[in-house]
Amino acid sequence: MFAQLTRVRRYAGCGILLALGLPLLLAGDGRTATEPLERPNTLDVAWSFRTDGSALDTADRPALADGTMLAVPQGRKVTVVDTRTGRRLSQLHSTADELVPLGFSDGVLLAVQERSSANTLTAYDPATGRKLWQRTKSPLARGGEDRDWLRIAPFLPETGPVVDAADGWLAGLAPRTGAVRWSVQPPSLTACPPPGPD
């Protein structure tokens, strides 16, 4: 009996506190009764960008970004957008089956023009869309060699692209001209011994 009476008093006390506290909480948030509730932590849209063509053109490949630019692939073209304002800087066009942006290196956008016959590494000025250079053959290919040297995407440090050129050689290219700055053959790795029975 005593426990039941204590429980009733506790519930009554909680109800009174809630009845007194709720109006104080509502009055303390600075809104008037007619203002609608806002969702907390909402993000304001700074800019939006609408692509040309169908949405399927941008569904297969993700957009690539550096600090100030965004490259949006759209099948045979790539649109470059200023990430600070959302303004379109340029649009790159290709006659290849697909134009695939790889990334930015020293202010240059590198992309692969994919064709059924051969792929071509191409460098563009992202601000103007002007083609700077392109390479279908490996920069270190000798004579009539025609290897699939673009099977591995180039490394894109800020100083310029590094490509897996030929016979395991790496070549550093000048971003604006495509000229070979340096080449090196990494040392071969020694094979690990077979694991023991442990």
PDB file of C-alpha atoms in Angstrom:
ATOM      1  CA  MET A   1       0.000   0.000   0.000  1.00  0.00           C
ATOM      2  CA  PHE A   2       2.805   2.355   0.963  1.00  0.00           C
ATOM      3  CA  ALA A   3       4.729   1.519  -2.267  1.00  0.00           C
ATOM      4  CA  GLN A   4       1.647   2.181  -4.395  1.00  0.00           C
ATOM      5  CA  LEU A   5       1.069   5.557  -2.693  1.00  0.00           C
ATOM      6  CA  THR A   6       4.730   6.518  -3.229  1.00  0.00           C
ATOM      7  CA  ARG A   7       4.498   5.579  -6.918  1.00  0.00           C
ATOM      8  CA  VAL A   8       1.350   7.714  -7.359  1.00  0.00           C
ATOM      9  CA  ARG A   9       3.072  10.699  -5.700  1.00  0.00           C
ATOM     10  CA  ARG A  10       6.142  10.264  -7.901  1.00  0.00           C
ATOM     11  CA  TYR A  11       4.034  10.202 -11.092  1.00  0.00           C
ATOM     12  CA  ALA A  12       2.054  13.221  -9.951  1.00  0.00           C
ATOM     13  CA  GLY A  13       5.260  15.138  -9.188  1.00  0.00           C
ATOM     14  CA  CYS A  14       6.703  14.325 -12.622  1.00  0.00           C
ATOM     15  CA  GLY A  15       3.475  15.413 -14.293  1.00  0.00           C
ATOM     16  CA  ILE A  16       3.460  18.744 -12.442  1.00  0.00           C
ATOM     17  CA  LEU A  17       7.126  19.400 -13.333  1.00  0.00           C
ATOM     18  CA  LEU A  18       6.454  18.588 -16.980  1.00  0.00           C
ATOM     19  CA  ALA A  19       3.351  20.810 -17.043  1.00  0.00           C
ATOM     20  CA  LEU A  20       5.307  23.742 -15.564  1.00  0.00           C
ATOM     21  CA  GLY A  21       8.568  23.165 -17.450  1.00  0.00           C
ATOM     22  CA  LEU A  22       7.201  22.741 -20.992  1.00  0.00           C
ATOM     23  CA  PRO A  23       5.785  26.272 -21.315  1.00  0.00           C
ATOM     24  CA  LEU A  24       9.025  27.665 -19.896  1.00  0.00           C
ATOM     25  CA  LEU A  25      11.053  25.719 -22.475  1.00  0.00           C
ATOM     26  CA  LEU A  26       8.831  26.882 -25.337  1.00  0.00           C
ATOM     27  CA  ALA A  27       8.976  30.488 -24.169  1.00  0.00           C
ATOM     28  CA  GLY A  28      12.752  30.323 -23.774  1.00  0.00           C
ATOM     29  CA  ASP A  29      13.613  29.384 -27.377  1.00  0.00           C
ATOM     30  CA  GLY A  30      12.950  32.923 -28.671  1.00  0.00           C
ATOM     31  CA  ARG A  31      10.213  31.975 -31.130  1.00  0.00           C
ATOM     32  CA  THR A  32       6.681  33.198 -31.175  1.00  0.00           C
ATOM     33  CA  ALA A  33       3.834  30.731 -31.267  1.00  0.00           C
ATOM     34  CA  THR A  34       3.144  31.460 -34.950  1.00  0.00           C
ATOM     35  CA  GLU A  35       6.690  30.707 -36.213  1.00  0.00           C
ATOM     36  CA  PRO A  36       7.097  27.272 -37.778  1.00  0.00           C
ATOM     37  CA  LEU A  37       9.576  24.817 -36.341  1.00  0.00           C
ATOM     38  CA  GLU A  38      12.855  24.537 -38.251  1.00  0.00           C
ATOM     39  CA  ARG A  39      14.894  21.412 -38.653  1.00  0.00           C
ATOM     40  CA  PRO A  40      18.157  21.741 -36.749  1.00  0.00           C
ATOM     41  CA  ASN A  41      21.506  21.475 -38.506  1.00  0.00           C
ATOM     42  CA  THR A  42      20.180  22.135 -42.003  1.00  0.00           C
ATOM     43  CA  LEU A  43      22.646  22.946 -44.755  1.00  0.00           C
ATOM     44  CA  ASP A  44      22.241  25.953 -47.000  1.00  0.00           C
ATOM     45  CA  VAL A  45      22.783  25.269 -50.715  1.00  0.00           C
ATOM     46  CA  ALA A  46      25.588  27.526 -51.916  1.00  0.00           C
ATOM     47  CA  TRP A  47      25.178  26.589 -55.605  1.00  0.00           C
ATOM     48  CA  SER A  48      23.842  23.845 -57.810  1.00  0.00           C
ATOM     49  CA  PHE A  49      24.860  22.624 -61.227  1.00  0.00           C
ATOM     50  CA  ARG A  50      22.663  21.005 -63.863  1.00  0.00           C
ATOM     51  CA  THR A  51      24.347  18.747 -66.385  1.00  0.00           C
ATOM     52  CA  ASP A  52      23.462  18.628 -70.060  1.00  0.00           C
ATOM     53  CA  GLY A  53      21.935  15.437 -71.424  1.00  0.00           C
ATOM     54  CA  SER A  54      20.455  12.638 -69.379  1.00  0.00           C
ATOM     55  CA  ALA A  55      21.219  11.733 -65.800  1.00  0.00           C
ATOM     56  CA  LEU A  56      22.515   8.364 -66.996  1.00  0.00           C
ATOM     57  CA  ASP A  57      25.499  10.127 -68.584  1.00  0.00           C
ATOM     58  CA  THR A  58      26.819  10.996 -65.131  1.00  0.00           C
ATOM     59  CA  ALA A  59      25.719   7.868 -63.275  1.00  0.00           C
ATOM     60  CA  ASP A  60      28.599   5.525 -64.160  1.00  0.00           C
ATOM     61  CA  ARG A  61      31.603   7.696 -63.352  1.00  0.00           C
ATOM     62  CA  PRO A  62      32.068   9.843 -60.244  1.00  0.00           C
ATOM     63  CA  ALA A  63      32.981  13.499 -60.484  1.00  0.00           C
ATOM     64  CA  LEU A  64      36.570  14.383 -59.562  1.00  0.00           C
ATOM     65  CA  ALA A  65      37.650  17.414 -57.574  1.00  0.00           C
ATOM     66  CA  ASP A  66      40.726  19.276 -56.531  1.00  0.00           C
ATOM     67  CA  GLY A  67      40.703  22.318 -54.248  1.00  0.00           C
ATOM     68  CA  THR A  68      38.879  24.674 -56.618  1.00  0.00           C
ATOM     69  CA  MET A  69      37.573  22.642 -59.584  1.00  0.00           C
ATOM     70  CA  LEU A  70      35.160  19.791 -60.192  1.00  0.00           C
ATOM     71  CA  ALA A  71      35.268  17.598 -63.324  1.00  0.00           C
ATOM     72  CA  VAL A  72      31.883  16.036 -64.134  1.00  0.00           C
ATOM     73  CA  PRO A  73      32.080  13.208 -66.711  1.00  0.00           C
ATOM     74  CA  GLN A  74      29.163  12.974 -69.155  1.00  0.00           C
ATOM     75  CA  GLY A  75      29.966  10.270 -71.691  1.00  0.00           C
ATOM     76  CA  ARG A  76      31.894  11.949 -74.532  1.00  0.00           C
ATOM     77  CA  LYS A  77      32.348  15.224 -72.677  1.00  0.00           C
ATOM     78  CA  VAL A  78      33.516  16.494 -69.306  1.00  0.00           C
ATOM     79  CA  THR A  79      32.260  19.705 -67.706  1.00  0.00           C
ATOM     80  CA  VAL A  80      34.634  21.600 -65.409  1.00  0.00           C
ATOM     81  CA  VAL A  81      32.966  23.648 -62.649  1.00  0.00           C
ATOM     82  CA  ASP A  82      34.415  26.194 -60.207  1.00  0.00           C
ATOM     83  CA  THR A  83      33.640  24.719 -56.767  1.00  0.00           C
ATOM     84  CA  ARG A  84      33.589  28.140 -55.092  1.00  0.00           C
ATOM     85  CA  THR A  85      30.837  29.649 -57.261  1.00  0.00           C
ATOM     86  CA  GLY A  86      29.301  26.778 -59.251  1.00  0.00           C
ATOM     87  CA  ARG A  87      30.164  28.583 -62.498  1.00  0.00           C
ATOM     88  CA  ARG A  88      31.000  26.397 -65.484  1.00  0.00           C
ATOM     89  CA  LEU A  89      34.615  27.008 -66.482  1.00  0.00           C
ATOM     90  CA  SER A  90      34.800  24.860 -69.607  1.00  0.00           C
ATOM     91  CA  GLN A  91      33.444  21.814 -71.377  1.00  0.00           C
ATOM     92  CA  LEU A  92      35.776  19.238 -72.916  1.00  0.00           C
ATOM     93  CA  HIS A  93      34.574  17.309 -75.959  1.00  0.00           C
ATOM     94  CA  SER A  94      35.888  14.101 -77.515  1.00  0.00           C
ATOM     95  CA  THR A  95      35.087  11.994 -80.561  1.00  0.00           C
ATOM     96  CA  ALA A  96      36.116   8.869 -78.631  1.00  0.00           C
ATOM     97  CA  ASP A  97      33.639   6.347 -77.255  1.00  0.00           C
ATOM     98  CA  GLU A  98      34.062   7.885 -73.810  1.00  0.00           C
ATOM     99  CA  LEU A  99      36.106  10.642 -72.160  1.00  0.00           C
ATOM    100  CA  VAL A 100      37.148   9.600 -68.647  1.00  0.00           C
ATOM    101  CA  PRO A 101      38.696  12.244 -66.356  1.00  0.00           C
ATOM    102  CA  LEU A 102      41.529  10.903 -64.183  1.00  0.00           C
ATOM    103  CA  GLY A 103      42.236  13.957 -62.043  1.00  0.00           C
ATOM    104  CA  PHE A 104      44.159  17.190 -61.755  1.00  0.00           C
ATOM    105  CA  SER A 105      47.935  17.648 -61.648  1.00  0.00           C
ATOM    106  CA  ASP A 106      49.611  21.057 -61.430  1.00  0.00           C
ATOM    107  CA  GLY A 107      46.510  22.858 -62.729  1.00  0.00           C
ATOM    108  CA  VAL A 108      46.021  20.467 -65.678  1.00  0.00           C
ATOM    109  CA  LEU A 109      43.127  18.023 -66.086  1.00  0.00           C
ATOM    110  CA  LEU A 110      44.187  14.600 -67.359  1.00  0.00           C
ATOM    111  CA  ALA A 111      41.667  12.348 -69.079  1.00  0.00           C
ATOM    112  CA  VAL A 112      41.655   9.163 -71.123  1.00  0.00           C
ATOM    113  CA  GLN A 113      39.878   9.075 -74.465  1.00  0.00           C
ATOM    114  CA  GLU A 114      38.636   5.479 -74.623  1.00  0.00           C
ATOM    115  CA  ARG A 115      38.400   3.965 -78.093  1.00  0.00           C
ATOM    116  CA  SER A 116      38.009   0.370 -79.183  1.00  0.00           C
ATOM    117  CA  SER A 117      41.345   0.587 -81.061  1.00  0.00           C
ATOM    118  CA  ALA A 118      43.538   2.384 -78.483  1.00  0.00           C
ATOM    119  CA  ASN A 119      43.231   4.637 -75.480  1.00  0.00           C
ATOM    120  CA  THR A 120      44.797   8.107 -75.483  1.00  0.00           C
ATOM    121  CA  LEU A 121      46.055  10.042 -72.468  1.00  0.00           C
ATOM    122  CA  THR A 122      45.076  13.692 -72.975  1.00  0.00           C
ATOM    123  CA  ALA A 123      45.839  16.833 -70.960  1.00  0.00           C
ATOM    124  CA  TYR A 124      43.466  19.811 -70.940  1.00  0.00           C
ATOM    125  CA  ASP A 125      43.573  23.316 -69.559  1.00  0.00           C
ATOM    126  CA  PRO A 126      40.508  23.196 -67.272  1.00  0.00           C
ATOM    127  CA  ALA A 127      39.945  26.957 -67.353  1.00  0.00           C
ATOM    128  CA  THR A 128      39.587  27.135 -71.142  1.00  0.00           C
ATOM    129  CA  GLY A 129      38.980  23.521 -72.229  1.00  0.00           C
ATOM    130  CA  ARG A 130      41.937  23.725 -74.645  1.00  0.00           C
ATOM    131  CA  LYS A 131      43.729  20.448 -75.376  1.00  0.00           C
ATOM    132  CA  LEU A 132      47.379  20.779 -74.306  1.00  0.00           C
ATOM    133  CA  TRP A 133      48.790  17.411 -75.472  1.00  0.00           C
ATOM    134  CA  GLN A 134      47.905  13.778 -75.990  1.00  0.00           C
ATOM    135  CA  ARG A 135      49.743  10.457 -76.101  1.00  0.00           C
ATOM    136  CA  THR A 136      48.536   7.224 -77.641  1.00  0.00           C
ATOM    137  CA  LYS A 137      51.845   5.382 -77.309  1.00  0.00           C
ATOM    138  CA  SER A 138      53.957   5.018 -74.222  1.00  0.00           C
ATOM    139  CA  PRO A 139      56.437   7.880 -73.833  1.00  0.00           C
ATOM    140  CA  LEU A 140      59.265   5.306 -73.611  1.00  0.00           C
ATOM    141  CA  ALA A 141      58.088   2.977 -76.401  1.00  0.00           C
ATOM    142  CA  ARG A 142      60.867   1.939 -78.786  1.00  0.00           C
ATOM    143  CA  GLY A 143      60.328   1.535 -82.516  1.00  0.00           C
ATOM    144  CA  GLY A 144      57.002  -0.025 -83.406  1.00  0.00           C
ATOM    145  CA  GLU A 145      56.114  -1.064 -79.858  1.00  0.00           C
ATOM    146  CA  ASP A 146      52.479  -0.467 -79.088  1.00  0.00           C
ATOM    147  CA  ARG A 147      51.726  -1.648 -75.583  1.00  0.00           C
ATOM    148  CA  ASP A 148      48.638  -1.183 -73.475  1.00  0.00           C
ATOM    149  CA  TRP A 149      50.517   1.284 -71.310  1.00  0.00           C
ATOM    150  CA  LEU A 150      47.338   2.882 -69.916  1.00  0.00           C
ATOM    151  CA  ARG A 151      46.178  -0.271 -68.144  1.00  0.00           C
ATOM    152  CA  ILE A 152      47.255   1.433 -64.908  1.00  0.00           C
ATOM    153  CA  ALA A 153      45.993   4.965 -64.250  1.00  0.00           C
ATOM    154  CA  PRO A 154      48.774   7.550 -63.939  1.00  0.00           C
ATOM    155  CA  PHE A 155      49.815   8.802 -60.525  1.00  0.00           C
ATOM    156  CA  LEU A 156      48.894  12.459 -60.212  1.00  0.00           C
ATOM    157  CA  PRO A 157      51.161  14.304 -57.775  1.00  0.00           C
ATOM    158  CA  GLU A 158      51.054  18.094 -57.825  1.00  0.00           C
ATOM    159  CA  THR A 159      54.376  18.260 -59.706  1.00  0.00           C
ATOM    160  CA  GLY A 160      53.038  16.424 -62.772  1.00  0.00           C
ATOM    161  CA  PRO A 161      51.726  13.020 -63.855  1.00  0.00           C
ATOM    162  CA  VAL A 162      53.785   9.856 -63.459  1.00  0.00           C
ATOM    163  CA  VAL A 163      52.923   7.039 -65.879  1.00  0.00           C
ATOM    164  CA  ASP A 164      53.760   3.354 -65.952  1.00  0.00           C
ATOM    165  CA  ALA A 165      55.517   3.649 -69.307  1.00  0.00           C
ATOM    166  CA  ALA A 166      57.153   0.520 -70.738  1.00  0.00           C
ATOM    167  CA  ASP A 167      58.830  -2.624 -69.385  1.00  0.00           C
ATOM    168  CA  GLY A 168      58.215  -1.523 -65.809  1.00  0.00           C
ATOM    169  CA  TRP A 169      59.706   1.956 -66.266  1.00  0.00           C
ATOM    170  CA  LEU A 170      58.053   4.973 -64.668  1.00  0.00           C
ATOM    171  CA  ALA A 171      58.124   8.312 -66.485  1.00  0.00           C
ATOM    172  CA  GLY A 172      57.437  11.749 -65.037  1.00  0.00           C
ATOM    173  CA  LEU A 173      55.729  14.043 -67.539  1.00  0.00           C
ATOM    174  CA  ALA A 174      55.605  17.831 -67.685  1.00  0.00           C
ATOM    175  CA  PRO A 175      51.918  18.640 -67.047  1.00  0.00           C
ATOM    176  CA  ARG A 176      51.587  21.398 -69.681  1.00  0.00           C
ATOM    177  CA  THR A 177      53.635  19.847 -72.504  1.00  0.00           C
ATOM    178  CA  GLY A 178      53.651  16.083 -71.898  1.00  0.00           C
ATOM    179  CA  ALA A 179      57.430  15.981 -72.315  1.00  0.00           C
ATOM    180  CA  VAL A 180      59.295  13.294 -70.375  1.00  0.00           C
ATOM    181  CA  ARG A 181      61.083  14.999 -67.475  1.00  0.00           C
ATOM    182  CA  TRP A 182      62.598  11.854 -65.986  1.00  0.00           C
ATOM    183  CA  SER A 183      62.349   8.084 -66.143  1.00  0.00           C
ATOM    184  CA  VAL A 184      63.376   5.406 -63.710  1.00  0.00           C
ATOM    185  CA  GLN A 185      63.066   1.651 -63.440  1.00  0.00           C
ATOM    186  CA  PRO A 186      62.098   0.729 -59.885  1.00  0.00           C
ATOM    187  CA  PRO A 187      64.209  -2.026 -58.339  1.00  0.00           C
ATOM    188  CA  SER A 188      62.708  -5.470 -58.654  1.00  0.00           C
ATOM    189  CA  LEU A 189      61.196  -6.882 -55.512  1.00  0.00           C
ATOM    190  CA  THR A 190      62.651 -10.075 -54.118  1.00  0.00           C
ATOM    191  CA  ALA A 191      60.226 -12.914 -53.733  1.00  0.00           C
ATOM    192  CA  CYS A 192      59.194 -13.815 -50.213  1.00  0.00           C
ATOM    193  CA  PRO A 193      60.231 -17.284 -49.040  1.00  0.00           C
ATOM    194  CA  PRO A 194      57.409 -19.802 -48.861  1.00  0.00           C
ATOM    195  CA  PRO A 195      55.701 -19.851 -45.492  1.00  0.00           C
ATOM    196  CA  GLY A 196      56.725 -22.522 -43.033  1.00  0.00           C
ATOM    197  CA  PRO A 197      54.407 -25.138 -41.578  1.00  0.00           C
ATOM    198  CA  ASP A 198      53.662 -22.839 -38.624  1.00  0.00           C
TER     199      ASP A 198
END
